[in-house]
XYZ file of C-alpha atoms in Angstrom:
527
model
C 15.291 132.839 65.000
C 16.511 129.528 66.628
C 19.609 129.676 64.296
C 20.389 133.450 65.707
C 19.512 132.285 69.547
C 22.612 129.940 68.814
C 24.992 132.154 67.275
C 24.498 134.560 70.102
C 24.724 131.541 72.451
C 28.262 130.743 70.901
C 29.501 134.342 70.802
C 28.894 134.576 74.718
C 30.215 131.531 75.517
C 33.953 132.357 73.547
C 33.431 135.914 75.096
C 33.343 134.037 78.679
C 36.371 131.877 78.059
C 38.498 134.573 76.771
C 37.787 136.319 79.591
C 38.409 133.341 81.630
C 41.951 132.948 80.339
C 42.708 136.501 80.466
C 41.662 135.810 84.466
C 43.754 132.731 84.779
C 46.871 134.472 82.715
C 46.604 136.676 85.052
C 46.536 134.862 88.250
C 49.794 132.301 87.087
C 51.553 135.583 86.197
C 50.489 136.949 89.820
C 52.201 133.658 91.389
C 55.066 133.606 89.233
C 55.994 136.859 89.791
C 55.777 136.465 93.344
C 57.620 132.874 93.034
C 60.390 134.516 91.121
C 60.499 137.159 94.083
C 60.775 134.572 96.177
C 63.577 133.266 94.859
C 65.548 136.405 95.236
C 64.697 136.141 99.203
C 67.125 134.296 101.515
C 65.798 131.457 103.385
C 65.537 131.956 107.335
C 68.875 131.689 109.030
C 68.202 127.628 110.403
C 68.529 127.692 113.982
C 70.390 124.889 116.504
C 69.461 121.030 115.684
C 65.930 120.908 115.103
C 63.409 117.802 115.081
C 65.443 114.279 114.844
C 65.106 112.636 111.347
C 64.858 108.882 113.061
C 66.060 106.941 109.850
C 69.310 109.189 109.440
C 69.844 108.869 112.967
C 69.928 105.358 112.756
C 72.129 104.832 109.689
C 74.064 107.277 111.438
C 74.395 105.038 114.252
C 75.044 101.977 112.423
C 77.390 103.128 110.072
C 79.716 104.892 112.899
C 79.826 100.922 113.952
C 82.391 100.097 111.048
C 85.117 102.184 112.341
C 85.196 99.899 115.572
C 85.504 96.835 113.564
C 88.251 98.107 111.637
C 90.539 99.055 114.206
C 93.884 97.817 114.438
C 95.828 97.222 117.867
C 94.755 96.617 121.530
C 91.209 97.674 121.545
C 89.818 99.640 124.414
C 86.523 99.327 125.416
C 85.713 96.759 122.256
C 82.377 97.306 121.249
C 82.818 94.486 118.955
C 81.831 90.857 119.739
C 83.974 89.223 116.941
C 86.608 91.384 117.037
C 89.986 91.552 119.696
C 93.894 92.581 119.663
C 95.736 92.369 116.484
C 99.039 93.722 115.017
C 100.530 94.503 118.190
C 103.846 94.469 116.444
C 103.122 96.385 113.772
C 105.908 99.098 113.097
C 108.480 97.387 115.466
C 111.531 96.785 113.062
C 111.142 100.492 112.740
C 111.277 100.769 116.523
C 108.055 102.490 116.676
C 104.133 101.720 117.627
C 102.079 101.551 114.363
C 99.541 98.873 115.715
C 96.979 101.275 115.883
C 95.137 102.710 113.162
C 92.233 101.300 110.502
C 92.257 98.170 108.292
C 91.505 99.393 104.978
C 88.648 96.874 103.940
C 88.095 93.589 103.814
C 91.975 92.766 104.234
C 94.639 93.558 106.877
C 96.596 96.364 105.080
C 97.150 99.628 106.556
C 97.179 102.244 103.606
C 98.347 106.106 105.256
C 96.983 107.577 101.717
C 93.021 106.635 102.156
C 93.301 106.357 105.684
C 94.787 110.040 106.270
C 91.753 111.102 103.752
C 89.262 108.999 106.447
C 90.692 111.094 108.939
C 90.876 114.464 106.878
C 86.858 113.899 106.288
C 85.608 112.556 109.380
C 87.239 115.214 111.422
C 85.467 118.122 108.744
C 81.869 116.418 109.326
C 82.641 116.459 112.827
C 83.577 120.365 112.651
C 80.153 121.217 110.198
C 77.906 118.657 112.418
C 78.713 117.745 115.560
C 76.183 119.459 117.223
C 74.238 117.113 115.037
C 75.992 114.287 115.512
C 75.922 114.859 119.641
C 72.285 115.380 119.595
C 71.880 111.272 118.259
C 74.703 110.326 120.994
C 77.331 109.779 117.873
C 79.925 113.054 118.182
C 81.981 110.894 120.871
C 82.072 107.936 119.136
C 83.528 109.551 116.271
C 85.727 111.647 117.169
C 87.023 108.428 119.252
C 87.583 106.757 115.701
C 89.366 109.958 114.554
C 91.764 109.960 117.239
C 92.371 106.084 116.693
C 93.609 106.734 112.777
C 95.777 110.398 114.008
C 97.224 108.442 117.269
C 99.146 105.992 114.341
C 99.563 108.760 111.885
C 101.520 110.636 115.062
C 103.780 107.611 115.220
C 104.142 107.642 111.532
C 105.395 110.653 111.392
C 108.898 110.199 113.612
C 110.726 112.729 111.827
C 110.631 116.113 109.797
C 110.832 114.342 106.547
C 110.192 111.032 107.020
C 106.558 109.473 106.909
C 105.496 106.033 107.069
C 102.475 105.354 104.863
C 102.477 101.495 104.815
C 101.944 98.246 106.610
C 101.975 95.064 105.042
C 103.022 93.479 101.769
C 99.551 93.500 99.967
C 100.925 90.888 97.648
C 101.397 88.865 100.969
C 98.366 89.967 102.387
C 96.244 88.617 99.286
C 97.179 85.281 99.636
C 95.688 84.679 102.242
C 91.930 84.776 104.023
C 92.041 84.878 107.963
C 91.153 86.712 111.046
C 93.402 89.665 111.461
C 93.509 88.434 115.356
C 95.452 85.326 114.062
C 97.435 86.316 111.041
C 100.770 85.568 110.777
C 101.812 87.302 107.569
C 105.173 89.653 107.651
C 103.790 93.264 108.307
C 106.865 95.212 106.243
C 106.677 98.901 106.265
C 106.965 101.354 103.502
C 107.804 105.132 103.960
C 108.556 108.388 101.996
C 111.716 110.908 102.505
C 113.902 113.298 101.037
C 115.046 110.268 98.479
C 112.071 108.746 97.721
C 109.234 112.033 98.467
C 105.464 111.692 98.025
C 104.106 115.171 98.410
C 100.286 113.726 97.683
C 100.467 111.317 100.905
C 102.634 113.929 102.489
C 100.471 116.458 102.035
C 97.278 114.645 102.723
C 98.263 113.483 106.388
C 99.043 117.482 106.747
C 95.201 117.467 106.195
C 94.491 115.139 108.379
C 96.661 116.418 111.316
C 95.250 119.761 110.818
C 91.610 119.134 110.750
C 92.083 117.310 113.188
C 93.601 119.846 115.514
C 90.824 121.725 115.547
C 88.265 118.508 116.114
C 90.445 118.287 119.598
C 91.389 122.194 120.017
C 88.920 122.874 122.654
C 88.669 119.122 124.583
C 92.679 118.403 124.164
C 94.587 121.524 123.504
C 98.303 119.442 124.156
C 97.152 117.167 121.918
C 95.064 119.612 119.317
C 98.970 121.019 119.324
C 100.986 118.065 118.365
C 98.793 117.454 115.758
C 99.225 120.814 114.487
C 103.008 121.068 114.654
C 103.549 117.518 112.511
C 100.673 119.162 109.913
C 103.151 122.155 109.425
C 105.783 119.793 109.047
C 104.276 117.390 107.031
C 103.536 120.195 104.380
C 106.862 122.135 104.796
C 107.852 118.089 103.554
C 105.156 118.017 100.609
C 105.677 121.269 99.161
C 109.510 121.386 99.211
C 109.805 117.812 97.938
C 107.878 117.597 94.891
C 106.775 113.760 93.509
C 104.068 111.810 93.626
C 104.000 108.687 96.190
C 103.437 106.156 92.981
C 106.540 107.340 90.964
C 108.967 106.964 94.010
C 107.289 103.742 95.079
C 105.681 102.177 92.220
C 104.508 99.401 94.092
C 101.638 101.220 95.877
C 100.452 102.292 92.206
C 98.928 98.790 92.215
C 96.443 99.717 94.956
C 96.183 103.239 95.306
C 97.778 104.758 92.543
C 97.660 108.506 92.966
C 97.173 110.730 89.799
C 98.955 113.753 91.136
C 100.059 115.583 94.103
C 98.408 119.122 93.266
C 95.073 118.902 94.629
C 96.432 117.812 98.236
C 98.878 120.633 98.389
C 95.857 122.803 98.282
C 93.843 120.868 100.440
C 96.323 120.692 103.053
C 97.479 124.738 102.747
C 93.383 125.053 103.186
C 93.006 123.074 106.421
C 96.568 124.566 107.454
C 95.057 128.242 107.524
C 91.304 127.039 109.128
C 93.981 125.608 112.080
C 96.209 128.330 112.176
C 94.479 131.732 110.463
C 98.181 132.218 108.731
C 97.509 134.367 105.703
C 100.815 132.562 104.214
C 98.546 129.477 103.789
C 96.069 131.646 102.063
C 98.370 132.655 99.672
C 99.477 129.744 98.677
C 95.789 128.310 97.540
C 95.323 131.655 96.108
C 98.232 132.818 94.259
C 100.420 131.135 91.363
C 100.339 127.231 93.201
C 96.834 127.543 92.859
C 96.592 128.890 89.613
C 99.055 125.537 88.566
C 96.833 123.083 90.273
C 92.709 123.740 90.949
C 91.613 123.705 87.529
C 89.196 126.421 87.898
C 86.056 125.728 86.143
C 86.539 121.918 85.709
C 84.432 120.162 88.274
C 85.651 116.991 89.544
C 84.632 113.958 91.897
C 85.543 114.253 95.714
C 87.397 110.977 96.633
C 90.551 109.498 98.089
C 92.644 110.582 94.822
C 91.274 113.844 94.455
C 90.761 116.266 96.776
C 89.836 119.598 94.388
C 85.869 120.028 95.024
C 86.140 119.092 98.697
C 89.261 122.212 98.707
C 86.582 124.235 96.740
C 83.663 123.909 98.699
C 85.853 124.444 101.621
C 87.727 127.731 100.659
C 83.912 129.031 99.588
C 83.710 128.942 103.302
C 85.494 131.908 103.876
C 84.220 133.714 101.602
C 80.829 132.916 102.936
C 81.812 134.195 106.656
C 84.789 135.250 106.462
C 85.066 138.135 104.141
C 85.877 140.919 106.314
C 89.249 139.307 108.419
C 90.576 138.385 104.926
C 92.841 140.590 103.076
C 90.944 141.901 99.699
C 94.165 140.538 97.495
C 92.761 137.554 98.294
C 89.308 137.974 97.433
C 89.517 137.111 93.650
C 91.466 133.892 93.980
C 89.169 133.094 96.549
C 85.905 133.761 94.044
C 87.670 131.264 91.918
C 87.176 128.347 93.927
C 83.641 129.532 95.024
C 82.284 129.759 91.053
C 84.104 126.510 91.303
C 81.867 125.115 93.867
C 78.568 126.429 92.276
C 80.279 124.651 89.283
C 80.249 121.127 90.875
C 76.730 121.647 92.584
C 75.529 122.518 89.151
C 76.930 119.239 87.662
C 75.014 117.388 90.674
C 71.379 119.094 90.453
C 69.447 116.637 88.340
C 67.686 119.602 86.607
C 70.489 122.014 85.966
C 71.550 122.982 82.337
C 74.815 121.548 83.238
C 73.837 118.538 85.411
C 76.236 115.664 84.794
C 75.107 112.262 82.945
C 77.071 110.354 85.418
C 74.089 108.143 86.958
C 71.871 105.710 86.826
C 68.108 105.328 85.652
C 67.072 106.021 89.098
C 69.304 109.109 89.927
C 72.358 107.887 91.486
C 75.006 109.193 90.652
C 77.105 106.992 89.207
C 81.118 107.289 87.926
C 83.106 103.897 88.434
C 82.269 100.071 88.288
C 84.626 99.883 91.359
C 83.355 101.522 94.520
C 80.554 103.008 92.641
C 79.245 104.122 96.157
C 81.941 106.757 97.061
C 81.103 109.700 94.271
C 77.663 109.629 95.084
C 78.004 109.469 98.669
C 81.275 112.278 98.891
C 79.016 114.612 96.004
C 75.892 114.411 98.738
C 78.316 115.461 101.592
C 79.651 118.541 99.582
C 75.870 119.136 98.630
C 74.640 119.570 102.496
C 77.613 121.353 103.025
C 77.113 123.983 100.831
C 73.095 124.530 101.054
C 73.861 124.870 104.854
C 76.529 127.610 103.712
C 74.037 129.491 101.799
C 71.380 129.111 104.545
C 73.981 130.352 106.984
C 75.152 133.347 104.830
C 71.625 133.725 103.587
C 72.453 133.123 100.270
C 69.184 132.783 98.284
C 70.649 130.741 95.610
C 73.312 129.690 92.739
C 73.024 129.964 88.949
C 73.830 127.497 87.014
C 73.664 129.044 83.603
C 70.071 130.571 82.593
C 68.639 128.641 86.073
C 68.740 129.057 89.675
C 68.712 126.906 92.865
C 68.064 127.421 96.108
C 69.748 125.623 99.320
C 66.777 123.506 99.015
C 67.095 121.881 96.177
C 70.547 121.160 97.231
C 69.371 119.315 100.207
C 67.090 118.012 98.121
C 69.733 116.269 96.523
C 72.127 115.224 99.210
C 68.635 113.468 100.421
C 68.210 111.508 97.560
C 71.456 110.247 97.169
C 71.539 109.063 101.197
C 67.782 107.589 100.204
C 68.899 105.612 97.311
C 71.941 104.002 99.761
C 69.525 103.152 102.689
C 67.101 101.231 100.576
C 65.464 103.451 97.966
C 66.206 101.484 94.429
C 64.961 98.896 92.847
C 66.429 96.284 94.542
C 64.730 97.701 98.038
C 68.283 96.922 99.242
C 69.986 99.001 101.720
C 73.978 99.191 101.004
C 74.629 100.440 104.478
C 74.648 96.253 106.406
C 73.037 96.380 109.134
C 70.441 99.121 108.317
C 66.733 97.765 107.464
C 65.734 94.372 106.538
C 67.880 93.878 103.440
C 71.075 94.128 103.001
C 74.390 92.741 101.387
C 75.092 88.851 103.590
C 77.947 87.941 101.896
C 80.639 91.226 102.468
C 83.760 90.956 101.440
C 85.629 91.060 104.273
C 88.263 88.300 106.097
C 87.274 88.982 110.108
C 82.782 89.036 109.319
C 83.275 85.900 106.741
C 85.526 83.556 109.729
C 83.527 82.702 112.788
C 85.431 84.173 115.704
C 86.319 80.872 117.097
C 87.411 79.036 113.725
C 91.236 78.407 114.008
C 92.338 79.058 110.576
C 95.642 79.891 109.070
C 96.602 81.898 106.348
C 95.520 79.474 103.641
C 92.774 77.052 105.177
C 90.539 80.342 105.272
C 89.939 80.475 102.261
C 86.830 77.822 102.461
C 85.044 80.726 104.382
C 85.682 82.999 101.607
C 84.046 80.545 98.899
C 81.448 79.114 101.211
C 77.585 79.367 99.717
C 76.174 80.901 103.549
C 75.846 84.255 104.619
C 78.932 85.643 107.200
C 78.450 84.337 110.748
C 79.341 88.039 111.807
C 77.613 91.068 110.906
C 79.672 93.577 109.905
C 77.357 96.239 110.916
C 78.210 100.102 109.475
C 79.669 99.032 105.886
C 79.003 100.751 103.203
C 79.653 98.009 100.284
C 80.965 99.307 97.094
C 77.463 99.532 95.347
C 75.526 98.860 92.351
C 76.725 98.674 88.787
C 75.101 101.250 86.033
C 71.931 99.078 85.431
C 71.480 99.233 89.223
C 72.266 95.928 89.884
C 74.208 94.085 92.881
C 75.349 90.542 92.638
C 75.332 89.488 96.602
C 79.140 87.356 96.617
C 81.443 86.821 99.320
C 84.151 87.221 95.425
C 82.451 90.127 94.505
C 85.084 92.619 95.681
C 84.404 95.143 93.024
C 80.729 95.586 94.613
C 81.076 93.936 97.898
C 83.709 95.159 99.513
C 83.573 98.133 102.564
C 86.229 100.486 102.849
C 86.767 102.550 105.509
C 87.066 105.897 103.205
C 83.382 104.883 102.240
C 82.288 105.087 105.998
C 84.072 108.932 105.998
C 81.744 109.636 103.549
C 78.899 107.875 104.689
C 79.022 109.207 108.096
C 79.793 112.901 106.687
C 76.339 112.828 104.903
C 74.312 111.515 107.776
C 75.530 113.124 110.130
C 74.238 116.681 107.791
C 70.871 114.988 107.270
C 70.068 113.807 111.272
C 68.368 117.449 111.942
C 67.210 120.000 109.723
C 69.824 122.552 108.978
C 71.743 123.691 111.853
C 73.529 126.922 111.226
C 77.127 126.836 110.240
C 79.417 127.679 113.055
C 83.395 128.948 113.157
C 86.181 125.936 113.324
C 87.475 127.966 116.411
């Protein structure tokens, strides 16, 4: 009788669990049918700048810093202790001003090709987040900086089809290690024309000028309208003059060699109809140029050289908000670059089916041993961009292949990437100097590695650049070119590959900080 107590003990107990399961089967199908439902249901519509996220705000703050210490010319208002007036002469045997503008990095060379792309981006965070960037005290600052780089590329420009988009002999300028205050290297200038064309720089100062004009259409509407008329100009130049800058002048190739002159066409024809609302400059992104030149369906890395996901992401703007103003012969060209876009936010998720390999062990992502820092930092920008689009649009979320995503986990991303910069990786290092306790002390750069009152000539500087102590000058706001694979950074003053700024990096920087310093704002019109 014992032995049949058990048995029927046994039997009740399996009864219970199976109904237990059948209970708990039921409940996880319950959720993940409503989760799945949920997923189909458009976030809420984000409202103005919310709550202040303190540690963007700051790294927002400190990185805008690096466009003052990079300025070329008489400084106004010189927020910079270590810094003062330098290449007042610039552009003179040319009988025009070029003395403003950026330094490039850590030497004295004005490059128009990455410094028309700083512009080009800074002004386009500006138009996404400047209600963001005003509510931390930062939208004046930069569109200050902006106007600094378009003021020179203004005087660049002094005719139809002529654009100067060099000064300095880097050769020269490599030579030697000194204060740009004191240098005394010749400053010869380069340009392009009808006999020697560069449709890529050409085109990408077109950018430039035109996002630009609408940074300054409301504040400065004579200005907002120079701008403007040398963009039109400047692409009439590019499109009708076909070459790329490196095959006329092979001796930028060293530096910034440009891999083709497609991708800035389209970028510039994009910005051109944003500033304008000219269907003609629709067309042209949309019809048989860019059938030639976006490479539909092969996602690429925003940078300096290429210009094809940021012109993606962009054009998916318009379809976003802008569907009903645009002609419908438009619409399926314009589809093309949005699948695009999902394309290269599906190579950036971490969990997507088609997420890229590019990164590291701790989820940076990671493309080139030189300036490792810009891909990850330009991807993140596109990232907040577009989850702000979908929240705007209420668009619940993107496939990428048998998954979905929603803005969030877009964010998500864009976050992780600006974490990883600011101090979270193994080396508890930020890469932005001058943000948190630890950062790079020995940037490569000439004016933070030369105390301000050394007086050094062109060679005798070089002691500062091999000297074992940290730079007597902070240059606060760089973002240094960033770890290798392994996530390592060797800390050395003749480290360029990792330790040099750019200016182009603090575009980016400043792009993706300036989307992270509230929660989502909603996306407003250019206009």
């Amino acid at each position: 009788m014992g032995e049949k107590r058990s048995k029927g003990g046994c039997c009740g107990w399996f009864i219970a669990l199976v109904i237990l399961a059948l209970v708990v089967g039921a409940v996880v199908y319950a959720i993940k049918k409503k989760t799945d439902n949920d997923s189909d249901k458009p976030a809420p519509v984000p409202g103005p700048p919310g709550a202040i996220e303190q540690k963007y705000a700051s790294a927002l703050k400190t990185a805008m810093q690096f466009f003052d210490i990079q300025k070329s010319g008489k400084l106004e208002n010189n927020k910079i202790s270590w810094r003062g007036d330098s290449s007042l002469k610039d552009g003179k045997e040319a009988n025009i001003d070029l003395s403003k503008g950026m330094y490039d990095a850590g030497d004295h060379m004005k490059f128009g090709f990455p410094m028309a792309f700083t512009a080009s981006v800074l002004s386009w965070a500006i138009l996404e987040y400047g209600d963001q960037m005003d509510a931390v005290g930062q939208l004046e600052p930069a569109q200050d900086s902006l106007k600094w780089i378009t003021d020179f590329l203004v005087n660049a420009h002094p005719s139809e089809n002529v654009l100067y988009i060099q000064v300095g002999d880097p050769v020269a300028d490599h030579k030697c290690w000194d204060r740009p205050e004191s240098m005394t290297e010749a400053r010869p200038l380069l340009q392009v024309n009808t006999s020697s064309p560069g449709s890529d720089v050409a085109a990408e100062t077109a950018a430039a000028m035109a996002s630009a004009s609408l940074v300054f259409k409301k504040t400065d509407p004579t200005y907002s309208s120079t701008l403007l008329k040398h963009a039109k100009q400047l692409f009439s130049f590019a499109d009708n003059y076909k070459e790329i800058y490196s095959v006329s002048i092979p001796e930028v190739a060293t530096y910034y060699n440009s891999t083709g002159f497609g991708d800035e066409l389209l970028w510039a024809a994009t910005w051109l109809y944003h500033a304008t609302g000219d269907d003609s400059y629709l067309e042209y992104v949309t019809g048989q140029t860019g059938d030639e030149y976006a490479e539909f369906g092969s996602p690429s890395w925003f940078s300096w050289d290429n210009k094809l996901a940021g012109t993606q992401v962009l054009l998916s703007r318009i379809s976003f908000f802008k569907t009903k103003g645009v002609s419908s012969s438009y619409g399926s060209g314009l589809q093309k670059y949005r699948k695009s876009a999902e394309a290269v936010m599906c190579g950036l998720l971490p969990n997507s089916p088609t997420a890229t390999t590019s990164r590291t062990d701790n989820g940076l992502i990671w493309v080139s041993e030189w300036n490792s820092l810009q891909q990850p930092v330009a991807s993140a920008f596109l990232a907040s961009v577009y989850s702000d689009y979908m929240l705007t649009s209420q668009t619940p979320k993107i496939n990428c292949d048998s998954d979905s995503y929603t803005p969030r986990d877009l964010r998500n991303f864009a976050r992780s990437q600006a974490d990883y910069v600011l101090g979270k990786n193994p080396l508890h290092m930020s890469y932005l100097v001058g943000y948190g306790d630890k950062f790079p002390q020995f940037v490569h750069h000439r004016g933070a590695s030369i105390p301000a009152n050394a007086k050094v000539g062109c060679k005798d500087g070089f002691k500062y650049l091999d000297s074992s102590d940290p730079n007597p000058n902070v240059a606060t706001g760089a973002l240094v070119g960033g770890p290798f694979l392994n996530d390592t950074y060797i800390d050395s003053r003749n480290n360029s590959m990792q330790a040099e700024p750019s200016t182009y990096n603090s575009a980016v920087i400043v792009g993706l900080l300036s989307s992270l310093v509230t929660t989502s704002s909603a996306v407003q019109s250019f206009t």
